[in-house]
Short mmCIF file of C-alpha atoms in Angstrom, two decimals:
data_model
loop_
_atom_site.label_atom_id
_atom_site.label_comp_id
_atom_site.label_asym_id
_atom_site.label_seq_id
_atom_site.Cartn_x
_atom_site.Cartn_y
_atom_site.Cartn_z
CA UNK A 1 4.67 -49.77 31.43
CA UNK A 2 1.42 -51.36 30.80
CA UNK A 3 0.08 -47.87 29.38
CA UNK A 4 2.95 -47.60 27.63
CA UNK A 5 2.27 -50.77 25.77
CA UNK A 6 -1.42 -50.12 25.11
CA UNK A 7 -0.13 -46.65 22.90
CA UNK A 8 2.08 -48.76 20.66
CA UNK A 9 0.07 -51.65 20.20
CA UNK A 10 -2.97 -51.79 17.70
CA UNK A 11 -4.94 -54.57 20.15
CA UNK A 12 -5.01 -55.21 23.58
CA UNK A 13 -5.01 -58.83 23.48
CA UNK A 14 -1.32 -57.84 22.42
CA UNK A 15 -0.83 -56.83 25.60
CA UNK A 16 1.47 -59.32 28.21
CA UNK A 17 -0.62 -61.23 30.63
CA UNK A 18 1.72 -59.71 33.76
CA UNK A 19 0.99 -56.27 33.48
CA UNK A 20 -2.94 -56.74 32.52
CA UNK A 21 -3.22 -58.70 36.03
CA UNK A 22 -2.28 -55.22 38.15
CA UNK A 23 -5.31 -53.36 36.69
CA UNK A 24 -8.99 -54.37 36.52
CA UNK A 25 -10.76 -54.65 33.43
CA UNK A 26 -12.52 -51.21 33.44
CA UNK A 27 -10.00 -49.64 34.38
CA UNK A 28 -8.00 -51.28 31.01
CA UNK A 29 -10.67 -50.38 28.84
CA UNK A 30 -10.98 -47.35 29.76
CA UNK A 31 -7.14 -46.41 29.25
CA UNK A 32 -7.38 -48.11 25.99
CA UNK A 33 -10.39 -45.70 24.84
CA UNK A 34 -8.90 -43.01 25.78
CA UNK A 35 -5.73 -43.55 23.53
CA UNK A 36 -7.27 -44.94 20.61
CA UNK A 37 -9.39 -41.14 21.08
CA UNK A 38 -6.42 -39.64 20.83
CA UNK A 39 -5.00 -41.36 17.96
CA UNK A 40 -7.60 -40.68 15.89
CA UNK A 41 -7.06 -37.27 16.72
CA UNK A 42 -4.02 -36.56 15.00
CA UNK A 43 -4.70 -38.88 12.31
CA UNK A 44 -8.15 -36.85 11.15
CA UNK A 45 -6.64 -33.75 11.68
CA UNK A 46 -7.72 -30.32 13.62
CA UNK A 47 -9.93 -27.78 12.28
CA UNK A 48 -8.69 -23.98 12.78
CA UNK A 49 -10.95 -21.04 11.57
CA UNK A 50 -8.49 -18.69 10.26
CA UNK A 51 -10.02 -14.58 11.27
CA UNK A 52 -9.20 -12.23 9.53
CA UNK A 53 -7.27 -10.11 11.75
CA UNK A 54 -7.10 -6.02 12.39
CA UNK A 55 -5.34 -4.63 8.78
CA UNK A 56 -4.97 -1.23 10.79
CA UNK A 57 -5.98 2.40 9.99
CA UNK A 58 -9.90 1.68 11.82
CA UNK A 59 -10.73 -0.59 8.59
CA UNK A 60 -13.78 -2.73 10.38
CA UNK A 61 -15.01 -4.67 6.73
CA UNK A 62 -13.23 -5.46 3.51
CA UNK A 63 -14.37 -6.90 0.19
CA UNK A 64 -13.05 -10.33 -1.21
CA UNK A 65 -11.64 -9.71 -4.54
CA UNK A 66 -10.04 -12.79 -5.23
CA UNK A 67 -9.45 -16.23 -4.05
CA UNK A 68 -6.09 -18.02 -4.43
CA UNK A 69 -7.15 -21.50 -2.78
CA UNK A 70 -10.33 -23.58 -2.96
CA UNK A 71 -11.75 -26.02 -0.65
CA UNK A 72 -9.33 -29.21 -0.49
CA UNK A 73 -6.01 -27.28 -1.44
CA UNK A 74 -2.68 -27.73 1.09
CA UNK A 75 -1.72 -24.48 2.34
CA UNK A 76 1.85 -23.88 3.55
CA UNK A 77 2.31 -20.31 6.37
CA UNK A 78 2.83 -17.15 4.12
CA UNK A 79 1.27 -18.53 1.13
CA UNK A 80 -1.73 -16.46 -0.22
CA UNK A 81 -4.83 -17.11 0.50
CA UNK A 82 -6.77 -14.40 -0.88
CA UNK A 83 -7.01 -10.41 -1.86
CA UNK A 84 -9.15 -8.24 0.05
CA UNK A 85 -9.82 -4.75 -0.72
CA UNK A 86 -10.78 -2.42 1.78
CA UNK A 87 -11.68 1.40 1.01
CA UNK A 88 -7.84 2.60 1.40
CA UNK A 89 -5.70 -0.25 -0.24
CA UNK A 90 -6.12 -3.72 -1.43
CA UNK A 91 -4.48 -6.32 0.89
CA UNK A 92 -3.32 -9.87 0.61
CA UNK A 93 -3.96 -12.36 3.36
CA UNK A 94 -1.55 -15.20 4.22
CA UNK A 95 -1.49 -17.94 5.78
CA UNK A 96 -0.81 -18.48 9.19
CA UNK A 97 -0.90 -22.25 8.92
CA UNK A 98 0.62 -25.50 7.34
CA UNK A 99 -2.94 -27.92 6.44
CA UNK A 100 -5.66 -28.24 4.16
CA UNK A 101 -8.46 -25.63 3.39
CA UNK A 102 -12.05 -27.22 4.30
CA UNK A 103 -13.82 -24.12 3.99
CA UNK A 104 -14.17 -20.75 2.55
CA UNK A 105 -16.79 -18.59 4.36
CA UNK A 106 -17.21 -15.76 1.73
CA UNK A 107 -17.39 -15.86 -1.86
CA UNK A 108 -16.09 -13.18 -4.38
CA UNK A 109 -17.54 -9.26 -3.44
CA UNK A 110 -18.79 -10.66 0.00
CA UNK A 111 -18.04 -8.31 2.74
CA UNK A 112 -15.53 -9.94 5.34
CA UNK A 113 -15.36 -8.37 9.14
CA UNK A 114 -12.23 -8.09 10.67
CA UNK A 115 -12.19 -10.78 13.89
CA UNK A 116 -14.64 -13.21 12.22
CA UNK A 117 -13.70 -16.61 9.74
CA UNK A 118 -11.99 -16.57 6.93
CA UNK A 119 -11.24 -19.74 6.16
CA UNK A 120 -11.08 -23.22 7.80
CA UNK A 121 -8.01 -24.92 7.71
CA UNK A 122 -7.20 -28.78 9.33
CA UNK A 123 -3.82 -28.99 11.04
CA UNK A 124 -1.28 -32.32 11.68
CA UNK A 125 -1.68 -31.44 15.41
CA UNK A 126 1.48 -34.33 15.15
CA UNK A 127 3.45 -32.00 13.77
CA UNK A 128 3.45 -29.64 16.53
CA UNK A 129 2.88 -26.79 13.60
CA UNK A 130 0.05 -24.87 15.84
CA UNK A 131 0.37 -24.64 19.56
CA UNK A 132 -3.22 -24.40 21.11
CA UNK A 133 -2.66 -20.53 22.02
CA UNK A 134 -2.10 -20.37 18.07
CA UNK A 135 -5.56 -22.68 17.69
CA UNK A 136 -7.39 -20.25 19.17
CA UNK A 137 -7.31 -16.88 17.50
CA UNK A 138 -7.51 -13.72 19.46
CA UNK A 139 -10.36 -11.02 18.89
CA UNK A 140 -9.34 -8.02 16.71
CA UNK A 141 -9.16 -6.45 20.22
CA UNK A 142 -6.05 -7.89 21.25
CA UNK A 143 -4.27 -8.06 17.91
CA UNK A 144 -1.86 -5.45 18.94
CA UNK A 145 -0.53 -7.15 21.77
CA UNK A 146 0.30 -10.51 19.46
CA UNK A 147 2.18 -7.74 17.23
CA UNK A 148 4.60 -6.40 20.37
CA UNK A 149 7.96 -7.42 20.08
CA UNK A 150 9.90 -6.31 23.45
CA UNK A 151 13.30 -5.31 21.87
CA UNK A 152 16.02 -2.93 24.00
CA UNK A 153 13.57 -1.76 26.37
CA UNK A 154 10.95 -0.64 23.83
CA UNK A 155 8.07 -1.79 21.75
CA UNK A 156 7.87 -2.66 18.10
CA UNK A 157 5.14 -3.56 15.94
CA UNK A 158 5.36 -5.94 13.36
CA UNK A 159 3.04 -9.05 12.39
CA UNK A 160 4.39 -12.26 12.71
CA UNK A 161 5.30 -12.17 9.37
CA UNK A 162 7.31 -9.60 9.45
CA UNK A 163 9.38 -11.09 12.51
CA UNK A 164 10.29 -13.93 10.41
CA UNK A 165 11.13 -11.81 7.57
CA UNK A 166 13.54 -9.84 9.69
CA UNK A 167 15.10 -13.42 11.24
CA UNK A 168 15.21 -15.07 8.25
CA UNK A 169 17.69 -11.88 6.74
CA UNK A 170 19.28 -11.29 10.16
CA UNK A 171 17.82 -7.99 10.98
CA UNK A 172 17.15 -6.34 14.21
CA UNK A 173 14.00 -4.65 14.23
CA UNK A 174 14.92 -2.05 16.21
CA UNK A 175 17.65 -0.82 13.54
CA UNK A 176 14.19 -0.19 10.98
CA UNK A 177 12.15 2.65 10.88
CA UNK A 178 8.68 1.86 10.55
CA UNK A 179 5.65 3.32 8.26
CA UNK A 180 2.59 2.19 8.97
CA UNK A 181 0.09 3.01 11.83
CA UNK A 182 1.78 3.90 15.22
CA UNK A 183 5.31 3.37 13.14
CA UNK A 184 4.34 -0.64 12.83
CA UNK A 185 6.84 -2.32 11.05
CA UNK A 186 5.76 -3.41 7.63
CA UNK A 187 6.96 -5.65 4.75
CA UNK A 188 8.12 -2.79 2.70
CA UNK A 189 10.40 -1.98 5.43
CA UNK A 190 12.27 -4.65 5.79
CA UNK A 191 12.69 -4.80 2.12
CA UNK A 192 13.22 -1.20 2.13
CA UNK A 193 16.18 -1.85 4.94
CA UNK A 194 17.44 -4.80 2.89
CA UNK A 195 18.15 -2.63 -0.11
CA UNK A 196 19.99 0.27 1.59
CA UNK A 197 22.23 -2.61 3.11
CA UNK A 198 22.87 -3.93 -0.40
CA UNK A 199 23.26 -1.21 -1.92
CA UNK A 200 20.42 -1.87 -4.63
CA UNK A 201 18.85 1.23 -6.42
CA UNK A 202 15.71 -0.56 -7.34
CA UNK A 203 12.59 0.07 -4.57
CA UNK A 204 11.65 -2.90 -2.82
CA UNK A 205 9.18 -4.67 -5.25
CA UNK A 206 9.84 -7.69 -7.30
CA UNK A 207 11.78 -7.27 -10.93
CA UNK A 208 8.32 -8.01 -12.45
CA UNK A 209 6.94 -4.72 -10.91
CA UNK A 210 9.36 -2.96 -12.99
CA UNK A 211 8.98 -4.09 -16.53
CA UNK A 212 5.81 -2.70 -17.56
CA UNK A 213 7.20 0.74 -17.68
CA UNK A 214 10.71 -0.12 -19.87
CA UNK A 215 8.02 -1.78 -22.61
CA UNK A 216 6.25 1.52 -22.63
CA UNK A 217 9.52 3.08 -22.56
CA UNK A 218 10.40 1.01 -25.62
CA UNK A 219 7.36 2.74 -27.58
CA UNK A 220 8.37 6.35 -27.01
CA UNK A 221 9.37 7.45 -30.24
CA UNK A 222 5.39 6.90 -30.99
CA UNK A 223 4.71 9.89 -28.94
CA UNK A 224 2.66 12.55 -31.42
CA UNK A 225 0.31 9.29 -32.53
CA UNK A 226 -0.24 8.92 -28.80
CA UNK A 227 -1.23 12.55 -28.48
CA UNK A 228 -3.50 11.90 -31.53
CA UNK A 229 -5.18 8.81 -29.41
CA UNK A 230 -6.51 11.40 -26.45
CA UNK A 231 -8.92 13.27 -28.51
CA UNK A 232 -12.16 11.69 -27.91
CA UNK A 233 -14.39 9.67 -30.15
CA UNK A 234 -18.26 8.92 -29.59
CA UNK A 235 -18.64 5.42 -27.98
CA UNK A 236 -19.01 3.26 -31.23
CA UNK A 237 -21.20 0.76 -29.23
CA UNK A 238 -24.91 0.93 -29.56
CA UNK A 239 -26.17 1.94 -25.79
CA UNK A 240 -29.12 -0.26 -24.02
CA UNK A 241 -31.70 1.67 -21.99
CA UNK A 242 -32.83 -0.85 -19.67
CA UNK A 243 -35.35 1.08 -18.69
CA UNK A 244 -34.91 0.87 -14.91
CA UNK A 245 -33.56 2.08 -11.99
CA UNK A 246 -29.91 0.30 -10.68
CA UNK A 247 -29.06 1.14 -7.21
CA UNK A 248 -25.49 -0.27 -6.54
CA UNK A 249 -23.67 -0.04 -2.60
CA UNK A 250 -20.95 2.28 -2.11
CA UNK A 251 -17.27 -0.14 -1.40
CA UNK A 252 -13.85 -0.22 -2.01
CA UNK A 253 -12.36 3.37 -2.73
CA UNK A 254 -15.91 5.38 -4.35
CA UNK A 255 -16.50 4.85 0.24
CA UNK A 256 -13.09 5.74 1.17
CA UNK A 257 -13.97 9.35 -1.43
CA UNK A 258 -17.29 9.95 0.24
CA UNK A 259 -15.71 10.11 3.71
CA UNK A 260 -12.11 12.08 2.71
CA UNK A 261 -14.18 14.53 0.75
CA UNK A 262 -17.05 15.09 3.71
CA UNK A 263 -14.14 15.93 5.74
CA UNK A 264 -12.82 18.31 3.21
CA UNK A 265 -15.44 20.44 2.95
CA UNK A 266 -15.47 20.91 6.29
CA UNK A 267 -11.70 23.29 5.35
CA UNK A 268 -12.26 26.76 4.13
CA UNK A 269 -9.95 26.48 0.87
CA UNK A 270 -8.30 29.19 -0.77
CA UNK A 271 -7.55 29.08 -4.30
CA UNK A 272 -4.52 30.34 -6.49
CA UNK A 273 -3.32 29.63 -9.82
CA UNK A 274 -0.52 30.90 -12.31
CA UNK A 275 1.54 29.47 -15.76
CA UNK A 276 4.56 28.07 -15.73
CA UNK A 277 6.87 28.05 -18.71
CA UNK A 278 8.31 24.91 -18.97
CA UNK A 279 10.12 25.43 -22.21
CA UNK A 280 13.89 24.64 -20.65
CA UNK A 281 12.46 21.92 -18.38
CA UNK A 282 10.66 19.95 -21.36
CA UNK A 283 14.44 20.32 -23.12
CA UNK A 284 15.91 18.78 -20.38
CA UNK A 285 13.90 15.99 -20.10
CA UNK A 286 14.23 15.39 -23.69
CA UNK A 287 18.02 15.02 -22.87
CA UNK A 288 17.68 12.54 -19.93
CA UNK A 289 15.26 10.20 -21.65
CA UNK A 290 17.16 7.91 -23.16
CA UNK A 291 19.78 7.85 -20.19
CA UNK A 292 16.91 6.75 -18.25
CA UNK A 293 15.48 4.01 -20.24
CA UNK A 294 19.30 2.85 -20.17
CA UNK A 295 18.42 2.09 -16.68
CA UNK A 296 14.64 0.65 -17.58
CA UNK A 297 12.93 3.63 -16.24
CA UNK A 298 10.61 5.99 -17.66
CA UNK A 299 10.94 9.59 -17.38
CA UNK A 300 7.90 11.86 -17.02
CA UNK A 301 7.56 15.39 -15.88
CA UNK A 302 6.31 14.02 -12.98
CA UNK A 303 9.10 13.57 -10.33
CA UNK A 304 10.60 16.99 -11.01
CA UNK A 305 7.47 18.81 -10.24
CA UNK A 306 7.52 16.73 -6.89
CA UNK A 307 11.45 17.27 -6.24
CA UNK A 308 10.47 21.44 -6.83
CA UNK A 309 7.82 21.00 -4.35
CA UNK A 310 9.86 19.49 -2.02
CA UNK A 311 12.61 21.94 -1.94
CA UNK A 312 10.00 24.49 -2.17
CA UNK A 313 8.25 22.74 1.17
CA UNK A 314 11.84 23.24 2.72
CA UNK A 315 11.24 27.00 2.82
CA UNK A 316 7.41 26.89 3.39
CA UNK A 317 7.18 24.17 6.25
CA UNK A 318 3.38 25.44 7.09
CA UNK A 319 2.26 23.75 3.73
CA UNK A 320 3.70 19.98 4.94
CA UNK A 321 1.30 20.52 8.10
CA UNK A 322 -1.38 19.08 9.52
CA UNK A 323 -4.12 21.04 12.11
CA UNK A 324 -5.92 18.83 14.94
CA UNK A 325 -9.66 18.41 14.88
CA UNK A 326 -9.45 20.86 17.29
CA UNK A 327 -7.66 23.49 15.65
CA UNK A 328 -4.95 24.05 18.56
CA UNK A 329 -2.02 22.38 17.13
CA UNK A 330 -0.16 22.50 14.25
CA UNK A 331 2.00 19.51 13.15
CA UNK A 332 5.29 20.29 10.93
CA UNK A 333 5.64 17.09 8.93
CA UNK A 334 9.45 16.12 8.62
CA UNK A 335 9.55 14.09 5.79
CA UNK A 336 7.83 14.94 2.49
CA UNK A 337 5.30 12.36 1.54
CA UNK A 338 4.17 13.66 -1.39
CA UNK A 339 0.74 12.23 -3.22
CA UNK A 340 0.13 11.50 -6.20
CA UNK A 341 -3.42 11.13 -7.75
CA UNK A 342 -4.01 8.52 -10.41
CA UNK A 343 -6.95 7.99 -12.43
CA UNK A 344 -7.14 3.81 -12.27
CA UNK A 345 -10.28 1.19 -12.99
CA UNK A 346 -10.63 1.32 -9.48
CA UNK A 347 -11.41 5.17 -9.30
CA UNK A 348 -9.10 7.63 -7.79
CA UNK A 349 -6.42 6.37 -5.56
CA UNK A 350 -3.27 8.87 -4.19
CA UNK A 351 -0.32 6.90 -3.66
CA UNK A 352 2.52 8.87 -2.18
CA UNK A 353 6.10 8.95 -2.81
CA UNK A 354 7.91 8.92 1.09
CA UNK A 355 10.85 11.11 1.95
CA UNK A 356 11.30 13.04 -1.12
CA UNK A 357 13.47 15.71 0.56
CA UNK A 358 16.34 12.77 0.30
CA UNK A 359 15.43 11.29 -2.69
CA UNK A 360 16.85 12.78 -6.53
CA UNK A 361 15.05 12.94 -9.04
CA UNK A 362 15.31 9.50 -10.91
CA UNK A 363 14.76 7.83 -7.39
CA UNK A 364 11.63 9.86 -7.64
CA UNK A 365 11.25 7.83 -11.19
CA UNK A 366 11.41 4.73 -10.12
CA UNK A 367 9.45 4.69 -7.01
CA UNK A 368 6.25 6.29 -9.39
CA UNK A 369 6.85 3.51 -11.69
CA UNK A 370 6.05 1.23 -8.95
CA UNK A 371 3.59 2.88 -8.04
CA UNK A 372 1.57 3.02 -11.62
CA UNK A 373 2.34 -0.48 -12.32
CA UNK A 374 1.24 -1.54 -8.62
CA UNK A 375 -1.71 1.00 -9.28
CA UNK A 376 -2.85 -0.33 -12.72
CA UNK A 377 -3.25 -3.47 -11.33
CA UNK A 378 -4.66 -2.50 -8.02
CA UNK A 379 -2.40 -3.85 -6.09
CA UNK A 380 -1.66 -1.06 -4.10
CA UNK A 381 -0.82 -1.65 -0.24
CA UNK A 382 -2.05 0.32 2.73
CA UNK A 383 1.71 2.00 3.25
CA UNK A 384 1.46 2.92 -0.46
CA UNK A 385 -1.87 4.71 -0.01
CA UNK A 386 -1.49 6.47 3.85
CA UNK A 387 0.73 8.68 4.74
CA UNK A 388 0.93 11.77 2.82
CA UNK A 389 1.84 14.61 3.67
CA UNK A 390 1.42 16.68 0.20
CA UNK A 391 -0.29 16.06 -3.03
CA UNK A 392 0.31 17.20 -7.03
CA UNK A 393 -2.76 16.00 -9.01
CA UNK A 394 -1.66 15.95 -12.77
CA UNK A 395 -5.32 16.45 -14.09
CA UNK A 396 -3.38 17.24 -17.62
CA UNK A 397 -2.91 14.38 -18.58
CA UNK A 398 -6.80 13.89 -19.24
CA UNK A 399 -6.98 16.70 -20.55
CA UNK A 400 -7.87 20.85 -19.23
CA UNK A 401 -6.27 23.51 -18.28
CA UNK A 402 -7.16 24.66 -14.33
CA UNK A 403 -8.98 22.96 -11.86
CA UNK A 404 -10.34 23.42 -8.16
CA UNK A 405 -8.50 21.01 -6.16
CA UNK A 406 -9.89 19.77 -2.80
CA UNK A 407 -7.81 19.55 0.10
CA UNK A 408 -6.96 15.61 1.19
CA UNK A 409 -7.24 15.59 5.15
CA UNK A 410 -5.23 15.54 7.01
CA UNK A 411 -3.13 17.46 4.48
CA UNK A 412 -3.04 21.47 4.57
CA UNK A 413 -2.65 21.68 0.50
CA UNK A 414 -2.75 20.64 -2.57
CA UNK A 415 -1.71 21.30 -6.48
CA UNK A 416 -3.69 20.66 -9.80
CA UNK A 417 -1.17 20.67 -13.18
CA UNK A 418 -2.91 21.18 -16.06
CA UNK A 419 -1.59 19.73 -19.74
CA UNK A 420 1.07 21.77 -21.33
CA UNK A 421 0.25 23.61 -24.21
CA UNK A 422 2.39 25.27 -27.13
CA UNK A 423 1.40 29.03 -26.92
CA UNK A 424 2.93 32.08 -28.22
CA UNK A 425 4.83 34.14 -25.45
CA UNK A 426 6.99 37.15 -25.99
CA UNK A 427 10.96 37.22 -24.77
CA UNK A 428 12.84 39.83 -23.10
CA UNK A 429 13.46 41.40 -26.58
CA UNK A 430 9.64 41.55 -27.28
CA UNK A 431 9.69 38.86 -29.78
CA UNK A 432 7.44 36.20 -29.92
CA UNK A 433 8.65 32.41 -29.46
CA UNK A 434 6.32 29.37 -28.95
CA UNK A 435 6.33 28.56 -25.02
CA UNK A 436 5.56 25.39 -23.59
CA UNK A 437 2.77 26.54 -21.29
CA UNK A 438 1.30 24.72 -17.94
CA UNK A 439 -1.46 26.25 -15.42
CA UNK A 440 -1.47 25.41 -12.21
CA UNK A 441 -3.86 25.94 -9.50
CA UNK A 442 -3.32 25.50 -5.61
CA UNK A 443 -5.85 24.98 -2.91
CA UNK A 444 -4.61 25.53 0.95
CA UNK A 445 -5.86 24.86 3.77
CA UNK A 446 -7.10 28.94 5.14
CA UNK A 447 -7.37 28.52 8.51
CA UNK A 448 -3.23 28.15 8.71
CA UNK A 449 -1.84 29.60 5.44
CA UNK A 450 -2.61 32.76 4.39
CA UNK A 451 -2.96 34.00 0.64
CA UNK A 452 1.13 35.24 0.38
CA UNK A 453 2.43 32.27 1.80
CA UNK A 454 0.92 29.97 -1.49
CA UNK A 455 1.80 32.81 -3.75
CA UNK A 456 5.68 32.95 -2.81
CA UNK A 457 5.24 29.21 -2.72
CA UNK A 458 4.00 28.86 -5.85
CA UNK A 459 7.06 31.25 -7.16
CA UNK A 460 9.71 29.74 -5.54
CA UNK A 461 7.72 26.43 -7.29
CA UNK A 462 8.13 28.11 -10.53
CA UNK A 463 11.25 29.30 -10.53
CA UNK A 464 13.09 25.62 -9.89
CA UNK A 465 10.68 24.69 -13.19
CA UNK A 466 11.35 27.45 -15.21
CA UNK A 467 15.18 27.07 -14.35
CA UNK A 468 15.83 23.56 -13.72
CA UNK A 469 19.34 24.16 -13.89
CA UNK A 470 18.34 26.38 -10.52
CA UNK A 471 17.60 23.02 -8.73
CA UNK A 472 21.28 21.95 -8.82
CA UNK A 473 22.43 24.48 -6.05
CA UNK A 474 19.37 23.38 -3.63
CA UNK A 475 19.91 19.53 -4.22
CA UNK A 476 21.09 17.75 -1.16
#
């Protein structure tokens, strides 16, 4: 009782005479230290150093791009805190805390290690926000036990994040496939899940993601002056020779190039290349423009040269393979991941569009809409960027004709579309019509596919192109 008093009263000469007469006085003043300690406590706060924790894929280091908070700011959990870019995918960190920032250990371009602070944050320890396991952040060793969820007698990973996600929209993890590293659970899937159960035909990404494309939709009809734009001009600008030497560190995706393309050269590629007439096809798109900016979607060639690959993969499994390090087991990918390369301010990034083999051909449309707008702003995430299975790099739309396209490991092979041309071709009649001409040229992996496998590829390729009305009777 006499304790009990000493918490709720501000003094001890508060404190009745009959229950100060059972202890002595030390004894007194040392229980009331101890719970004005205590008090004072809560009322300053607790300081957490936030780590940044294991993003996944081996990344050790990242680079702070941007930082959404300053020292002082309240921070709620799941609010941003900053955007890290690592050399696969830009990344935003969250919160994992209600409080107030107190300190931010890197500045922008500073390299960040995974397992070391981020930021520091001070807690209402009153509130009961942050238990003292969650004080106390675990090394980037045991991250993947925090992100085990025991569900039906197996494990499933997925941040804490992601649980609540799932909670807060009544999903059972174990109903949703997942896509990131060792099939963790990520965002995108729930979202992904959410939408099939709705019924929505958007991807998961907010309405904003979306826009960019209808405005450039809106500005079709401006197509030949946008031709015109590509030929290219000296740089008006007077150039500065400094007169010295720069040397610059290799980050973000120029490191994640020099250690995909080491690896590639390590493949003995084999090259083939052929035209494609794409006269019928570029009438046919012509006819389901406008049906698709109905819907706020802009139609490129794009996602029909991925849906022929894919139903060209369907007969030629081999080239949706991987091959160990070892080179004793061959991997038949089930779902077709295809990549796409895209020339952005960051340098060259391959998002990939997943499970083609079910998607049609506007799906295909939207999702590399995303994609570009997500991609133009670098904004990218890791599931966006891993993955792939098979890759179409539209070099044409730079400009030339072939290319020599190098293999993206783990990947067996790879395309290169050049630009279409109008050329002069000759019919079955022998007269002479102008063609809408594109070159391809395909690199595969030699040590699995032989020369006749691309080729009859590559044909079957063709023939959906040169045909599109072909395609019909192989959609699924």
């Amino acid at each position: 009782v006499c304790i009990h008093r000493v918490r709720s009263c501000s003094s001890i000469r508060f404190i009745k005479s009959k229950y100060v007469c059972v202890f002595d006085k030390s004894a007194l003043k040392f229980s009331h230290q101890q719970r004005l300690f205590r008090t004072s406590a809560v009322s300053c706060g607790q300081i957490v150093q936030f780590k940044l924790s294991d993003i996944g894929e081996g990344i050790t280091e990242v680079t702070v791009k941007e930082w959404y908070i300053k020292e002082g700011d309240s921070v709620s959990q799941f609010d941003s805190i900053c955007e890290v870019q690592s050399d696969k995918a830009s990344v935003t960190i969250t919160s994992r805390y209600d409080g107030i920032i107190r300190k931010l250990h890197y500045s922008i371009d500073d390299i960040a290690f995974v397992g070391k602070p981020l930021v520091d944050i001070e807690i209402d320890a009153s509130k009961g926000v942050a238990s003292e396991e969650d004080v106390v952040e675990t090394p980037p060793m045991s991250h993947e036990e925090h992100t085990h969820q025991e569900i039906k007698g197996h494990k499933t990973l997925a941040t804490p994040a992601v649980r609540r996600l799932a909670m807060e929209n009544n999903i059972k993890l174990s109903e949703v496939v997942g896509t990131g590293k060792d099939n963790r659970i990520l965002k995108e899937d729930i979202l992904n899940y959410l939408a099939k159960q709705t019924g929505a035909i958007l991807p998961p990404s907010p309405k904003g993601e979306i826009v960019p494309p209808q405005r450039k939709a809106e500005a079709v009809p401006a197509a030949p002056k946008d031709k015109a734009r590509k030929i290219p001009v000296p740089v008006s600008r007077p150039i500065a020779f400094a007169g010295k030497d720069k040397t610059e560190p290799v980050t973000g995706f120029q490191k994640a190039m020099v250690k995909t393309m080491s690896a590639a050269l390590k493949i003995p590629h084999f090259g083939y290349s052929d035209e494609i007439d794409l006269t019928q096809l570029v009438q046919l798109r012509e006819e389901l423009k406008p049906l698709a900016e109905i819907r706020g979607v802009r139609l490129s060639f794009m996602p029909f040269f991925i849906k022929a690959a894919s139903l060209g993969l369907l007969q030629y499994p081999i080239l949706n393979a991987s091959l160990d390090e070892n080179c004793q087991n061959v991997t038949y990918k089930a779902s077709h991941n295809i990549g796409v390369a895209m020339d952005t301010e960051q340098g060259l990034i391959v998002p990939n569009v997943k499970n083609v083999q079910v998607c049609s051909v506007f799906d295909i449309a939207v999702e590399l809409n995303r994609l570009q707008s997500l991609g133009s702003a670098g904004q990218l995430g890791t599931s966006d960027l891993t993955g792939g299975t098979f890759t179409l790099s539209n070099i044409g739309t730079i400009g030339g004709t072939y290319a020599k396209p190098v293999i993206l490991p783990p990947e067996v092979a790879i395309g290169a579309l050049g630009k279409i041309q109008v050329l002069p071709r000759f019919n079955s009649k022998g007269e002479v019509f102008k063609a809408q001409i594109m070159n391809v040229s395909w690199s595969a992996d030699h040590r699995i596919i032989d020369g006749a496998t691309m080729a009859r590829f590559s044909n079957l390729w063709k023939s959906y192109l040169e045909n599109p009305a072909s395609m019909l009777l192989d959609l699924k």
